[in-house]
Short mmCIF file of N, CA and C and ligand atoms in Angstrom, two decimals:
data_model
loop_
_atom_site.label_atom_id
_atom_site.label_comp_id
_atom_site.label_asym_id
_atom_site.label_seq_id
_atom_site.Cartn_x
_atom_site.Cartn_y
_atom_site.Cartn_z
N UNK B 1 -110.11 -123.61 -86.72
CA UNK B 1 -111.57 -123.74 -86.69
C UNK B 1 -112.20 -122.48 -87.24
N UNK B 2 -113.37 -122.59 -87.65
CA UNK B 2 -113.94 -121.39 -88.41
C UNK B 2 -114.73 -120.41 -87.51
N UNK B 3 -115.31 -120.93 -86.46
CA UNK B 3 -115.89 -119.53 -85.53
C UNK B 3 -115.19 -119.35 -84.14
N UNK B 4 -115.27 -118.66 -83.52
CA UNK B 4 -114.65 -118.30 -82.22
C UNK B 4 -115.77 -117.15 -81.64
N UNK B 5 -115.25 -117.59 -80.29
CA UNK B 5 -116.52 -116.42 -79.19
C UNK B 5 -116.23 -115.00 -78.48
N UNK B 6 -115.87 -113.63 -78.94
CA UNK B 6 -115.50 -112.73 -79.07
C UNK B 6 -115.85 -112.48 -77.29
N UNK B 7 -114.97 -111.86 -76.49
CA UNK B 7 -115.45 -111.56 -74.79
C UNK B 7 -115.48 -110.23 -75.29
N UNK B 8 -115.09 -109.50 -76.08
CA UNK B 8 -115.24 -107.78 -76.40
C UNK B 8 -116.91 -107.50 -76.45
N UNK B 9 -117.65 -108.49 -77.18
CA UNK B 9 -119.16 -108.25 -77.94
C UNK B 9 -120.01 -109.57 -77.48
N UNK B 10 -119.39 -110.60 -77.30
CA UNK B 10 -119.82 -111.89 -76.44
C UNK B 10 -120.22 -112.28 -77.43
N UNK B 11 -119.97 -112.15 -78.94
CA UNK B 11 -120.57 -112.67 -80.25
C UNK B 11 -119.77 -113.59 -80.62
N UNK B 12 -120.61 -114.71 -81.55
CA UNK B 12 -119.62 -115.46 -82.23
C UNK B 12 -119.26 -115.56 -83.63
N UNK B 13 -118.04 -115.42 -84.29
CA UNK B 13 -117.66 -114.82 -85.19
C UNK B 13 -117.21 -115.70 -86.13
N UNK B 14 -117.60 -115.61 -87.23
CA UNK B 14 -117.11 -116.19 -88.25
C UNK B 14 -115.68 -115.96 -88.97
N UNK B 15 -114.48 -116.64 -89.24
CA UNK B 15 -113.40 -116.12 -89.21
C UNK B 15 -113.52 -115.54 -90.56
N UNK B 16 -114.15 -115.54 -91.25
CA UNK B 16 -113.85 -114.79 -92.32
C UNK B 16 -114.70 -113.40 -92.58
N UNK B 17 -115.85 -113.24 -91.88
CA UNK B 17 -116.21 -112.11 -91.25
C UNK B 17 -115.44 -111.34 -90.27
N UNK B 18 -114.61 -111.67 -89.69
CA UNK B 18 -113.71 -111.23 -88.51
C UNK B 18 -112.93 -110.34 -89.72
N UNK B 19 -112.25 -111.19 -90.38
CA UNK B 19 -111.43 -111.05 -91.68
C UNK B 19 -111.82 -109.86 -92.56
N UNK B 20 -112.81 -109.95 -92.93
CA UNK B 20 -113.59 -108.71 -93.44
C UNK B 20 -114.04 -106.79 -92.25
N UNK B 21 -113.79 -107.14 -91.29
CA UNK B 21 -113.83 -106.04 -90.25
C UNK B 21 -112.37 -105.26 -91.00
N UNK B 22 -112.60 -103.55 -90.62
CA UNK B 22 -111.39 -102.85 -90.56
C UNK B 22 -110.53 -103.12 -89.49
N UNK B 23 -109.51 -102.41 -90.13
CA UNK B 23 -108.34 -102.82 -88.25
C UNK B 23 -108.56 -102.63 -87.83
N UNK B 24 -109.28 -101.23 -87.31
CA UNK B 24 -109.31 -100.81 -86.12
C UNK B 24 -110.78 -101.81 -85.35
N UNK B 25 -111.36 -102.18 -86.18
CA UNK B 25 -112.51 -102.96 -84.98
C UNK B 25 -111.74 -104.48 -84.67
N UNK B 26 -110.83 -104.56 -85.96
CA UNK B 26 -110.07 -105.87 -85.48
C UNK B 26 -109.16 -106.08 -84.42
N UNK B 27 -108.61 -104.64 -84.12
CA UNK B 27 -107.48 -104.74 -83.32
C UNK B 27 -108.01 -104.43 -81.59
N UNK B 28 -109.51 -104.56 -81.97
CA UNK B 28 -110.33 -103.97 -80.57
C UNK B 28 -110.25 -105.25 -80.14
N UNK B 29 -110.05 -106.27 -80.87
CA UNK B 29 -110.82 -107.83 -80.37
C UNK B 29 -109.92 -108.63 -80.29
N UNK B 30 -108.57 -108.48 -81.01
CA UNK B 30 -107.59 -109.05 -81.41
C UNK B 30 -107.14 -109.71 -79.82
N UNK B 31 -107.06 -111.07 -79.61
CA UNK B 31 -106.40 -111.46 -78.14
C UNK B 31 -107.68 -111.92 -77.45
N UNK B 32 -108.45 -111.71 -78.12
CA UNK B 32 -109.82 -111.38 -77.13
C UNK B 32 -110.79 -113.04 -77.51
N UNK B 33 -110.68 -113.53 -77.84
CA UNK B 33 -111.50 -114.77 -78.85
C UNK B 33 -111.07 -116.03 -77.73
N UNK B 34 -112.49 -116.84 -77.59
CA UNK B 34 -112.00 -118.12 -77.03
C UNK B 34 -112.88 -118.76 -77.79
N UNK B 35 -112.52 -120.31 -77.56
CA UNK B 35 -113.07 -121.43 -78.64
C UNK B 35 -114.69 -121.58 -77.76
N UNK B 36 -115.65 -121.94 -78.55
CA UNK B 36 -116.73 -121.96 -78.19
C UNK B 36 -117.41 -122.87 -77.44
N UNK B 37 -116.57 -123.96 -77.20
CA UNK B 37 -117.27 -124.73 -76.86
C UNK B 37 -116.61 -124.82 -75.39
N UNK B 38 -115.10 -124.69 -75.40
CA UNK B 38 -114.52 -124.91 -73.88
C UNK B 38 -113.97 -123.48 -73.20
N UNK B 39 -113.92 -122.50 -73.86
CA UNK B 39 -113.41 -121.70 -73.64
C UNK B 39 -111.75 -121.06 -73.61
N UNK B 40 -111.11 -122.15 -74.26
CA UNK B 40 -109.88 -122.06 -74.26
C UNK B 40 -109.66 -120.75 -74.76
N UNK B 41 -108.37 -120.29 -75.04
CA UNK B 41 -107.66 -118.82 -75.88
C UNK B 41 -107.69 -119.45 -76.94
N UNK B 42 -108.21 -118.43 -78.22
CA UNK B 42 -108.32 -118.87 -79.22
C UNK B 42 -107.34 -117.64 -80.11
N UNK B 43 -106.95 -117.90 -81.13
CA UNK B 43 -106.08 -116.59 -81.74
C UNK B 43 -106.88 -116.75 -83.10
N UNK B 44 -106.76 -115.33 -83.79
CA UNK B 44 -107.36 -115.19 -85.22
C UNK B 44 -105.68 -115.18 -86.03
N UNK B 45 -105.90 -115.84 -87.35
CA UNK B 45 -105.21 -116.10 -88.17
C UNK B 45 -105.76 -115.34 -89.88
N UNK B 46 -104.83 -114.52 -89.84
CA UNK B 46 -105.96 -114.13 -91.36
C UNK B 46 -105.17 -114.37 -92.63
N UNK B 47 -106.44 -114.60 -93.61
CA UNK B 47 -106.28 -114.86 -94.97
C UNK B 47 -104.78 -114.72 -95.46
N UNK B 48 -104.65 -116.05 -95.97
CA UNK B 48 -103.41 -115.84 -96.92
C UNK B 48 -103.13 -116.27 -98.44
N UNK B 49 -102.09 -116.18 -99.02
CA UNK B 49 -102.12 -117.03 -99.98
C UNK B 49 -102.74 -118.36 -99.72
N UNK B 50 -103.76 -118.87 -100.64
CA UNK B 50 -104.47 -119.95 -100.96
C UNK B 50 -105.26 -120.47 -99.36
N UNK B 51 -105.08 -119.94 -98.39
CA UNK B 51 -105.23 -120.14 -96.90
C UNK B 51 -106.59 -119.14 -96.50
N UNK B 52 -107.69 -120.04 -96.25
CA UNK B 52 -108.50 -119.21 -95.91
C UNK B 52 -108.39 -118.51 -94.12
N UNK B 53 -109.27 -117.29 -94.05
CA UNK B 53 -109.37 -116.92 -92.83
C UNK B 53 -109.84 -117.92 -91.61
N UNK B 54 -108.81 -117.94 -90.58
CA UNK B 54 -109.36 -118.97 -89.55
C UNK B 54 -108.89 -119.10 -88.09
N UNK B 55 -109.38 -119.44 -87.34
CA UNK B 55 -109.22 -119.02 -85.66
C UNK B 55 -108.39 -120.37 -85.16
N UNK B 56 -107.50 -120.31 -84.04
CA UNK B 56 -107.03 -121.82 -83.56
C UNK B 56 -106.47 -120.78 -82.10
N UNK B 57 -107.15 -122.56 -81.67
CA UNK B 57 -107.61 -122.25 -80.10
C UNK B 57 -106.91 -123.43 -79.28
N UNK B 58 -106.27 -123.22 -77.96
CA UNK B 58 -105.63 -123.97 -77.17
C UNK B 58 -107.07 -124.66 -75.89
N UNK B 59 -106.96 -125.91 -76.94
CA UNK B 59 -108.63 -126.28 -76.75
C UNK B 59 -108.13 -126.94 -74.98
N UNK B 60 -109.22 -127.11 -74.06
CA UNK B 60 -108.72 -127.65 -72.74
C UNK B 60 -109.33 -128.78 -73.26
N UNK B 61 -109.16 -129.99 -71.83
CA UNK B 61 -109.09 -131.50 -72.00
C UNK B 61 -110.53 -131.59 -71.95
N UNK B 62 -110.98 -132.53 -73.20
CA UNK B 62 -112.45 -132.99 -73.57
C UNK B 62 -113.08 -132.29 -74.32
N UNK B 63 -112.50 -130.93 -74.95
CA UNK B 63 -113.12 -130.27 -76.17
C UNK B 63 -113.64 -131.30 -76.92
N UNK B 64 -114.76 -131.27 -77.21
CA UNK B 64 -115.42 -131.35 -78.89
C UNK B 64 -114.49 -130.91 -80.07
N UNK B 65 -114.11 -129.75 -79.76
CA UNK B 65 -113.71 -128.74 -81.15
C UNK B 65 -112.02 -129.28 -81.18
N UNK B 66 -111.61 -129.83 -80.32
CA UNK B 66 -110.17 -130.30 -80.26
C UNK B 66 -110.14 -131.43 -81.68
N UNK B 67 -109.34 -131.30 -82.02
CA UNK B 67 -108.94 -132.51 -83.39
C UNK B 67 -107.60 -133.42 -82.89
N UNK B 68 -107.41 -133.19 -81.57
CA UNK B 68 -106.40 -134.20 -80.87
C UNK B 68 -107.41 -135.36 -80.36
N UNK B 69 -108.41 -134.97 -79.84
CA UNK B 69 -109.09 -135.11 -78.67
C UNK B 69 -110.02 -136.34 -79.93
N UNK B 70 -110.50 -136.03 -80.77
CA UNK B 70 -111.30 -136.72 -81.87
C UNK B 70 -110.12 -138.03 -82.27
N UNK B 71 -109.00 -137.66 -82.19
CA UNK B 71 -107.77 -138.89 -82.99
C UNK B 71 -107.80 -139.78 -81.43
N UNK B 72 -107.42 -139.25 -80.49
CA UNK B 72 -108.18 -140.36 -79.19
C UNK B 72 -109.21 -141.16 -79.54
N UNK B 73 -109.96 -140.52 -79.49
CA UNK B 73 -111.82 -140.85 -79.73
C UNK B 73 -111.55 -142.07 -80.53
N UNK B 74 -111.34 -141.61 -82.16
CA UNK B 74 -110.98 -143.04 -82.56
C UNK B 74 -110.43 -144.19 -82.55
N UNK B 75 -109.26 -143.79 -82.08
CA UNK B 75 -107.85 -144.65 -81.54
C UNK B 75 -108.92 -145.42 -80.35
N UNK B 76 -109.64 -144.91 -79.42
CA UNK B 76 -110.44 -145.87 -78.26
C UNK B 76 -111.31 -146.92 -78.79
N UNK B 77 -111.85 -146.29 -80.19
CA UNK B 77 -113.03 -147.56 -80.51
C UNK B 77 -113.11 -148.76 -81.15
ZN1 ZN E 1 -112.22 -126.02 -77.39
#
């Protein structure tokens, strides 16, 4: 997912702005990120070959932001 909710600054961060920080403000936050909507642990993943910068989060049961939770959703209707 592309933003996550920083508990270091209580901000929410764009992963490719995250991406753009030096290490050292990165490594202040690093561990620190939950998904925004449920609060799960979220981890930062950075830029790679052809792979943009991006956050993935161990979403809890009934996230929005879950993409398990959405393949239910459909599968019900
Ligand atoms: Zn979530």
């Amino acid at each position: 997912m592309r933003r996550a909710l920083c508990l270091v600054d209580r901000k929410d961060w764009d992963a490719e702005d995250f991406d753009n920080l030096d290490d050292f403000r990165q490594e202040a936050r690093r561990g620190k990120f939950v998904c925004l909507a449920c609060g799960g642990k979220a981890i930062f993943r950075s830029a790679g070959n052809a792979r943009k910068a991006t956050f993935s989060a161990r979403h809890l049961n009934g996230c929005c932001l879950n993409p398990q939770a959405w393949t239910v959703f459909r599968y019900l209707q």
